[in-house]
């Protein structure tokens, strides 16, 4: 008989390593957002941008590293911007988004309440990368978030799970592997295509009434695969393939959230559709 404990742990490590692709290259400094610019609780939304923006990082990301590009981009355009850490595992610093996703959604719920109380706004807008673009849907559907959120913008979100370029298809060949993932890194297990979490999340439709949904995807995404699984169906959904806007954009999963100015431009359009402008290759300079 094979020593399964020795086999399963390396497999879990492989899956975890694959998910590391979600982490911006700058990760590893303290997870505390700058006191000026974003996470400034004295910021009051303007008449032009009346809702605070809550940024939700991806798996193995954190409230700073995931947003070193987008947070200043939005802040410089007059938004009150906030970001949180969620999904922490005991003994694992800096790299978050690994806990059970339903519990992470509860953390998001508490954070949105905190932001709304500080800013005096009636509703917030949420922008998330990868897991951070999918997890808020649980908050909207099951935790009362639909009454407190105007729009959800997902950058490369794994709305219907991922097969990690087929890597998760190996799990049935390793008895006990799924159980090991669920017990050690539940935030990863919840994101695998067909998981119980995703089945519950997507039962009865992708969206809830009253929320404006935008999904921004890249055909070069190598983490959330197939990339079309990111798209949502619903009456108030805008699905964007970034290469349809600029065929020269080669951004994959990480760069979409970290530094893609075309994706950022689409985020700005989604947050302020009344003043949206066409995204082209030239938007990289905007």
Short mmCIF file of C-alpha atoms in Angstrom, two decimals:
data_model
loop_
_atom_site.label_atom_id
_atom_site.label_comp_id
_atom_site.label_asym_id
_atom_site.label_seq_id
_atom_site.Cartn_x
_atom_site.Cartn_y
_atom_site.Cartn_z
CA UNK A 1 0.00 0.00 0.00
CA UNK A 2 1.27 3.47 -0.88
CA UNK A 3 2.18 5.78 2.01
CA UNK A 4 -0.67 8.19 1.23
CA UNK A 5 0.30 10.78 3.80
CA UNK A 6 3.59 11.22 1.99
CA UNK A 7 1.82 11.43 -1.36
CA UNK A 8 -1.01 13.74 -0.35
CA UNK A 9 1.09 16.37 1.30
CA UNK A 10 3.21 16.96 -1.80
CA UNK A 11 0.04 17.16 -3.88
CA UNK A 12 -1.39 19.77 -1.54
CA UNK A 13 1.88 21.62 -1.80
CA UNK A 14 1.66 21.52 -5.59
CA UNK A 15 -1.83 23.01 -5.53
CA UNK A 16 -0.74 25.64 -3.06
CA UNK A 17 2.27 26.48 -5.22
CA UNK A 18 0.03 26.82 -8.25
CA UNK A 19 -2.14 29.23 -6.32
CA UNK A 20 0.92 31.31 -5.45
CA UNK A 21 0.53 32.69 -8.93
CA UNK A 22 -2.14 34.86 -7.33
CA UNK A 23 0.44 36.68 -5.23
CA UNK A 24 1.94 39.89 -6.57
CA UNK A 25 5.71 39.83 -6.83
CA UNK A 26 5.94 42.57 -4.23
CA UNK A 27 4.32 40.50 -1.49
CA UNK A 28 6.05 40.04 1.85
CA UNK A 29 5.98 43.39 3.54
CA UNK A 30 3.75 44.27 6.45
CA UNK A 31 0.07 44.05 5.62
CA UNK A 32 -0.91 47.55 6.65
CA UNK A 33 -2.29 49.92 4.04
CA UNK A 34 -0.78 53.42 3.90
CA UNK A 35 -2.37 55.85 6.34
CA UNK A 36 -2.76 58.39 3.55
CA UNK A 37 -4.33 57.67 0.21
CA UNK A 38 -6.34 54.58 1.04
CA UNK A 39 -7.73 53.18 4.28
CA UNK A 40 -8.09 56.76 5.45
CA UNK A 41 -11.15 56.61 7.71
CA UNK A 42 -11.45 60.38 7.72
CA UNK A 43 -12.16 60.31 3.97
CA UNK A 44 -15.67 61.49 3.07
CA UNK A 45 -17.12 60.53 -0.32
CA UNK A 46 -17.72 63.44 -2.68
CA UNK A 47 -20.81 64.26 -4.69
CA UNK A 48 -18.92 63.06 -7.75
CA UNK A 49 -17.99 59.72 -6.16
CA UNK A 50 -20.55 59.23 -3.39
CA UNK A 51 -19.70 55.63 -2.51
CA UNK A 52 -16.52 54.30 -0.87
CA UNK A 53 -14.71 51.55 -2.75
CA UNK A 54 -13.81 48.36 -0.87
CA UNK A 55 -10.95 46.36 -2.40
CA UNK A 56 -10.92 42.60 -1.77
CA UNK A 57 -7.62 40.81 -2.39
CA UNK A 58 -7.14 37.37 -3.93
CA UNK A 59 -5.92 34.07 -2.52
CA UNK A 60 -2.51 34.40 -0.87
CA UNK A 61 -2.75 38.17 -1.24
CA UNK A 62 -3.30 40.85 1.38
CA UNK A 63 -4.76 44.31 1.77
CA UNK A 64 -1.61 46.08 0.59
CA UNK A 65 0.26 44.06 -2.01
CA UNK A 66 -2.73 43.26 -4.18
CA UNK A 67 -3.60 46.95 -4.49
CA UNK A 68 -0.33 48.83 -4.95
CA UNK A 69 -1.49 49.74 -8.44
CA UNK A 70 -5.27 50.06 -8.31
CA UNK A 71 -5.71 51.73 -4.92
CA UNK A 72 -3.61 54.83 -5.81
CA UNK A 73 -5.23 54.85 -9.28
CA UNK A 74 -8.68 55.19 -7.72
CA UNK A 75 -7.61 57.44 -4.88
CA UNK A 76 -6.06 59.90 -7.33
CA UNK A 77 -9.43 60.05 -9.09
CA UNK A 78 -11.19 61.17 -5.94
CA UNK A 79 -12.49 57.93 -4.46
CA UNK A 80 -12.41 56.96 -0.80
CA UNK A 81 -10.67 53.60 -1.01
CA UNK A 82 -10.44 50.87 1.62
CA UNK A 83 -8.97 47.38 1.70
CA UNK A 84 -9.14 44.52 4.17
CA UNK A 85 -7.32 41.33 5.07
CA UNK A 86 -9.45 38.21 5.27
CA UNK A 87 -9.19 34.43 5.35
CA UNK A 88 -6.17 34.27 7.69
CA UNK A 89 -4.91 30.88 8.83
CA UNK A 90 -3.29 30.54 12.24
CA UNK A 91 0.48 30.77 11.98
CA UNK A 92 0.44 31.98 8.35
CA UNK A 93 1.34 35.68 8.13
CA UNK A 94 1.02 37.98 5.09
CA UNK A 95 -0.55 35.36 2.80
CA UNK A 96 -4.30 35.41 3.33
CA UNK A 97 -7.50 34.26 1.66
CA UNK A 98 -6.89 30.65 2.73
CA UNK A 99 -9.68 30.22 5.27
CA UNK A 100 -13.21 28.95 4.54
CA UNK A 101 -14.74 31.35 2.07
CA UNK A 102 -18.09 31.62 3.86
CA UNK A 103 -16.20 32.80 6.95
CA UNK A 104 -14.18 35.23 4.83
CA UNK A 105 -17.47 36.67 3.57
CA UNK A 106 -18.44 37.32 7.18
CA UNK A 107 -15.22 39.29 7.61
CA UNK A 108 -16.08 41.29 4.51
CA UNK A 109 -19.54 41.99 5.90
CA UNK A 110 -18.09 43.42 9.11
CA UNK A 111 -15.57 45.48 7.16
CA UNK A 112 -18.19 47.01 4.86
CA UNK A 113 -20.23 47.97 7.93
CA UNK A 114 -17.14 49.65 9.38
CA UNK A 115 -16.47 51.58 6.17
CA UNK A 116 -20.09 52.71 5.82
CA UNK A 117 -20.17 53.86 9.44
CA UNK A 118 -16.94 55.84 9.02
CA UNK A 119 -17.84 57.47 5.71
CA UNK A 120 -21.55 58.01 6.30
CA UNK A 121 -22.35 56.47 2.91
CA UNK A 122 -25.47 54.40 2.40
CA UNK A 123 -23.79 51.91 0.09
CA UNK A 124 -20.32 50.86 -1.02
CA UNK A 125 -18.87 49.55 -4.26
CA UNK A 126 -16.70 46.42 -4.14
CA UNK A 127 -13.77 45.62 -6.42
CA UNK A 128 -12.09 42.25 -6.01
CA UNK A 129 -9.33 40.24 -7.64
CA UNK A 130 -9.60 36.48 -8.16
CA UNK A 131 -11.20 34.97 -5.02
CA UNK A 132 -11.84 38.56 -4.00
CA UNK A 133 -14.09 39.02 -7.01
CA UNK A 134 -16.07 35.88 -6.27
CA UNK A 135 -16.27 35.76 -2.46
CA UNK A 136 -18.32 38.99 -2.18
CA UNK A 137 -21.11 37.26 -4.09
CA UNK A 138 -21.64 35.07 -1.01
CA UNK A 139 -21.89 38.22 1.10
CA UNK A 140 -24.41 39.70 -1.32
CA UNK A 141 -26.55 36.58 -1.53
CA UNK A 142 -26.47 35.16 1.99
CA UNK A 143 -25.28 37.84 4.43
CA UNK A 144 -27.42 40.85 3.60
CA UNK A 145 -24.83 42.59 1.47
CA UNK A 146 -27.24 43.36 -1.35
CA UNK A 147 -28.75 46.16 0.76
CA UNK A 148 -25.33 47.75 1.33
CA UNK A 149 -23.61 47.41 -2.05
CA UNK A 150 -24.21 49.16 -5.35
CA UNK A 151 -21.75 47.40 -7.65
CA UNK A 152 -19.40 44.43 -7.66
CA UNK A 153 -16.44 44.51 -10.03
CA UNK A 154 -14.47 41.28 -10.38
CA UNK A 155 -11.00 41.27 -11.90
CA UNK A 156 -10.22 37.70 -13.01
CA UNK A 157 -12.76 36.28 -10.52
CA UNK A 158 -13.21 32.53 -10.16
CA UNK A 159 -16.98 32.79 -10.19
CA UNK A 160 -17.51 29.18 -11.20
CA UNK A 161 -14.31 27.76 -9.81
CA UNK A 162 -11.07 26.74 -11.45
CA UNK A 163 -9.44 23.53 -12.57
CA UNK A 164 -5.97 25.16 -12.37
CA UNK A 165 -5.19 24.22 -15.96
CA UNK A 166 -6.37 20.67 -15.28
CA UNK A 167 -4.29 20.16 -12.16
CA UNK A 168 -7.33 19.56 -9.96
CA UNK A 169 -8.31 16.68 -12.25
CA UNK A 170 -5.53 14.71 -10.54
CA UNK A 171 -7.29 14.77 -7.18
CA UNK A 172 -9.43 11.63 -7.75
CA UNK A 173 -6.24 9.63 -8.31
CA UNK A 174 -5.11 10.41 -4.76
CA UNK A 175 -7.66 9.12 -2.24
CA UNK A 176 -7.99 11.54 0.64
CA UNK A 177 -6.42 14.46 -1.21
CA UNK A 178 -9.62 16.49 -1.29
CA UNK A 179 -10.15 15.95 2.42
CA UNK A 180 -6.59 17.05 3.12
CA UNK A 181 -7.05 20.24 1.13
CA UNK A 182 -10.34 20.99 2.83
CA UNK A 183 -8.86 20.57 6.28
CA UNK A 184 -5.54 22.36 5.70
CA UNK A 185 -6.38 25.10 3.17
CA UNK A 186 -10.19 25.28 2.90
CA UNK A 187 -10.02 28.52 0.95
CA UNK A 188 -8.34 26.64 -1.89
CA UNK A 189 -10.66 23.64 -1.74
CA UNK A 190 -13.69 25.92 -1.92
CA UNK A 191 -12.47 27.32 -5.25
CA UNK A 192 -12.16 24.01 -7.09
CA UNK A 193 -14.77 23.43 -9.77
CA UNK A 194 -17.70 21.53 -8.33
CA UNK A 195 -16.97 22.28 -4.67
CA UNK A 196 -19.86 22.33 -2.22
CA UNK A 197 -19.23 26.02 -1.63
CA UNK A 198 -19.50 26.93 -5.32
CA UNK A 199 -22.51 24.70 -5.79
CA UNK A 200 -24.32 26.60 -3.05
CA UNK A 201 -23.11 29.99 -4.29
CA UNK A 202 -24.29 29.50 -7.86
CA UNK A 203 -27.52 27.61 -7.20
CA UNK A 204 -30.46 29.58 -8.51
CA UNK A 205 -28.44 31.96 -10.67
CA UNK A 206 -25.27 34.02 -10.63
CA UNK A 207 -26.64 37.37 -9.49
CA UNK A 208 -28.99 39.01 -7.02
CA UNK A 209 -31.30 41.90 -7.90
CA UNK A 210 -30.14 45.46 -7.43
CA UNK A 211 -26.41 44.91 -7.90
CA UNK A 212 -24.45 46.06 -10.95
CA UNK A 213 -21.96 43.34 -11.87
CA UNK A 214 -18.83 43.72 -13.98
CA UNK A 215 -16.35 40.95 -14.78
CA UNK A 216 -12.98 41.76 -16.34
CA UNK A 217 -11.12 38.74 -17.70
CA UNK A 218 -8.05 37.87 -19.76
CA UNK A 219 -7.82 35.00 -22.19
CA UNK A 220 -4.26 34.50 -20.96
CA UNK A 221 -5.38 33.72 -17.41
CA UNK A 222 -3.52 30.60 -16.31
CA UNK A 223 -4.96 30.37 -12.79
CA UNK A 224 -8.74 30.70 -13.21
CA UNK A 225 -9.30 28.26 -16.02
CA UNK A 226 -11.05 28.04 -18.36
CA UNK A 227 -11.15 31.83 -18.42
CA UNK A 228 -14.75 31.97 -19.66
CA UNK A 229 -15.84 30.40 -16.37
CA UNK A 230 -15.20 33.82 -14.85
CA UNK A 231 -18.14 35.38 -16.66
CA UNK A 232 -21.53 35.79 -15.02
CA UNK A 233 -25.03 35.47 -16.40
CA UNK A 234 -27.75 37.90 -15.40
CA UNK A 235 -29.77 40.93 -16.40
CA UNK A 236 -27.32 43.48 -14.95
CA UNK A 237 -23.97 41.97 -15.92
CA UNK A 238 -21.19 43.43 -18.03
CA UNK A 239 -18.62 40.80 -19.00
CA UNK A 240 -15.39 42.18 -20.44
CA UNK A 241 -12.60 40.26 -22.18
CA UNK A 242 -9.69 42.66 -22.02
CA UNK A 243 -8.23 41.46 -25.34
CA UNK A 244 -11.43 42.57 -27.08
CA UNK A 245 -10.54 46.09 -26.01
CA UNK A 246 -6.84 45.83 -26.84
CA UNK A 247 -5.46 42.76 -28.57
CA UNK A 248 -1.96 43.78 -27.48
CA UNK A 249 -2.78 43.27 -23.80
CA UNK A 250 -0.96 40.11 -22.70
CA UNK A 251 -1.77 40.36 -19.00
CA UNK A 252 -2.36 37.07 -17.22
CA UNK A 253 -3.98 36.46 -13.86
CA UNK A 254 -1.65 38.34 -11.53
CA UNK A 255 -0.98 41.34 -13.76
CA UNK A 256 -4.69 41.88 -14.30
CA UNK A 257 -5.09 42.80 -10.65
CA UNK A 258 -1.65 44.23 -9.98
CA UNK A 259 -0.78 46.55 -12.83
CA UNK A 260 -3.04 46.32 -15.90
CA UNK A 261 -4.05 49.92 -16.62
CA UNK A 262 -6.68 48.76 -19.13
CA UNK A 263 -8.33 46.67 -16.45
CA UNK A 264 -8.08 49.66 -14.09
CA UNK A 265 -9.78 51.85 -16.71
CA UNK A 266 -12.62 49.34 -16.95
CA UNK A 267 -12.90 49.36 -13.16
CA UNK A 268 -13.24 53.15 -13.24
CA UNK A 269 -15.90 52.86 -15.95
CA UNK A 270 -17.84 50.36 -13.85
CA UNK A 271 -17.68 52.57 -10.76
CA UNK A 272 -18.83 55.65 -12.64
CA UNK A 273 -20.76 54.50 -15.72
CA UNK A 274 -22.25 57.96 -16.29
CA UNK A 275 -18.77 59.23 -17.17
CA UNK A 276 -17.36 56.06 -18.76
CA UNK A 277 -15.01 56.39 -21.70
CA UNK A 278 -14.05 53.76 -24.24
CA UNK A 279 -11.13 51.58 -23.16
CA UNK A 280 -8.50 51.17 -25.88
CA UNK A 281 -4.82 50.32 -25.97
CA UNK A 282 -4.18 54.03 -25.37
CA UNK A 283 -5.91 53.78 -21.99
CA UNK A 284 -2.66 52.47 -20.59
CA UNK A 285 -1.63 56.14 -20.52
CA UNK A 286 -4.76 57.37 -18.77
#
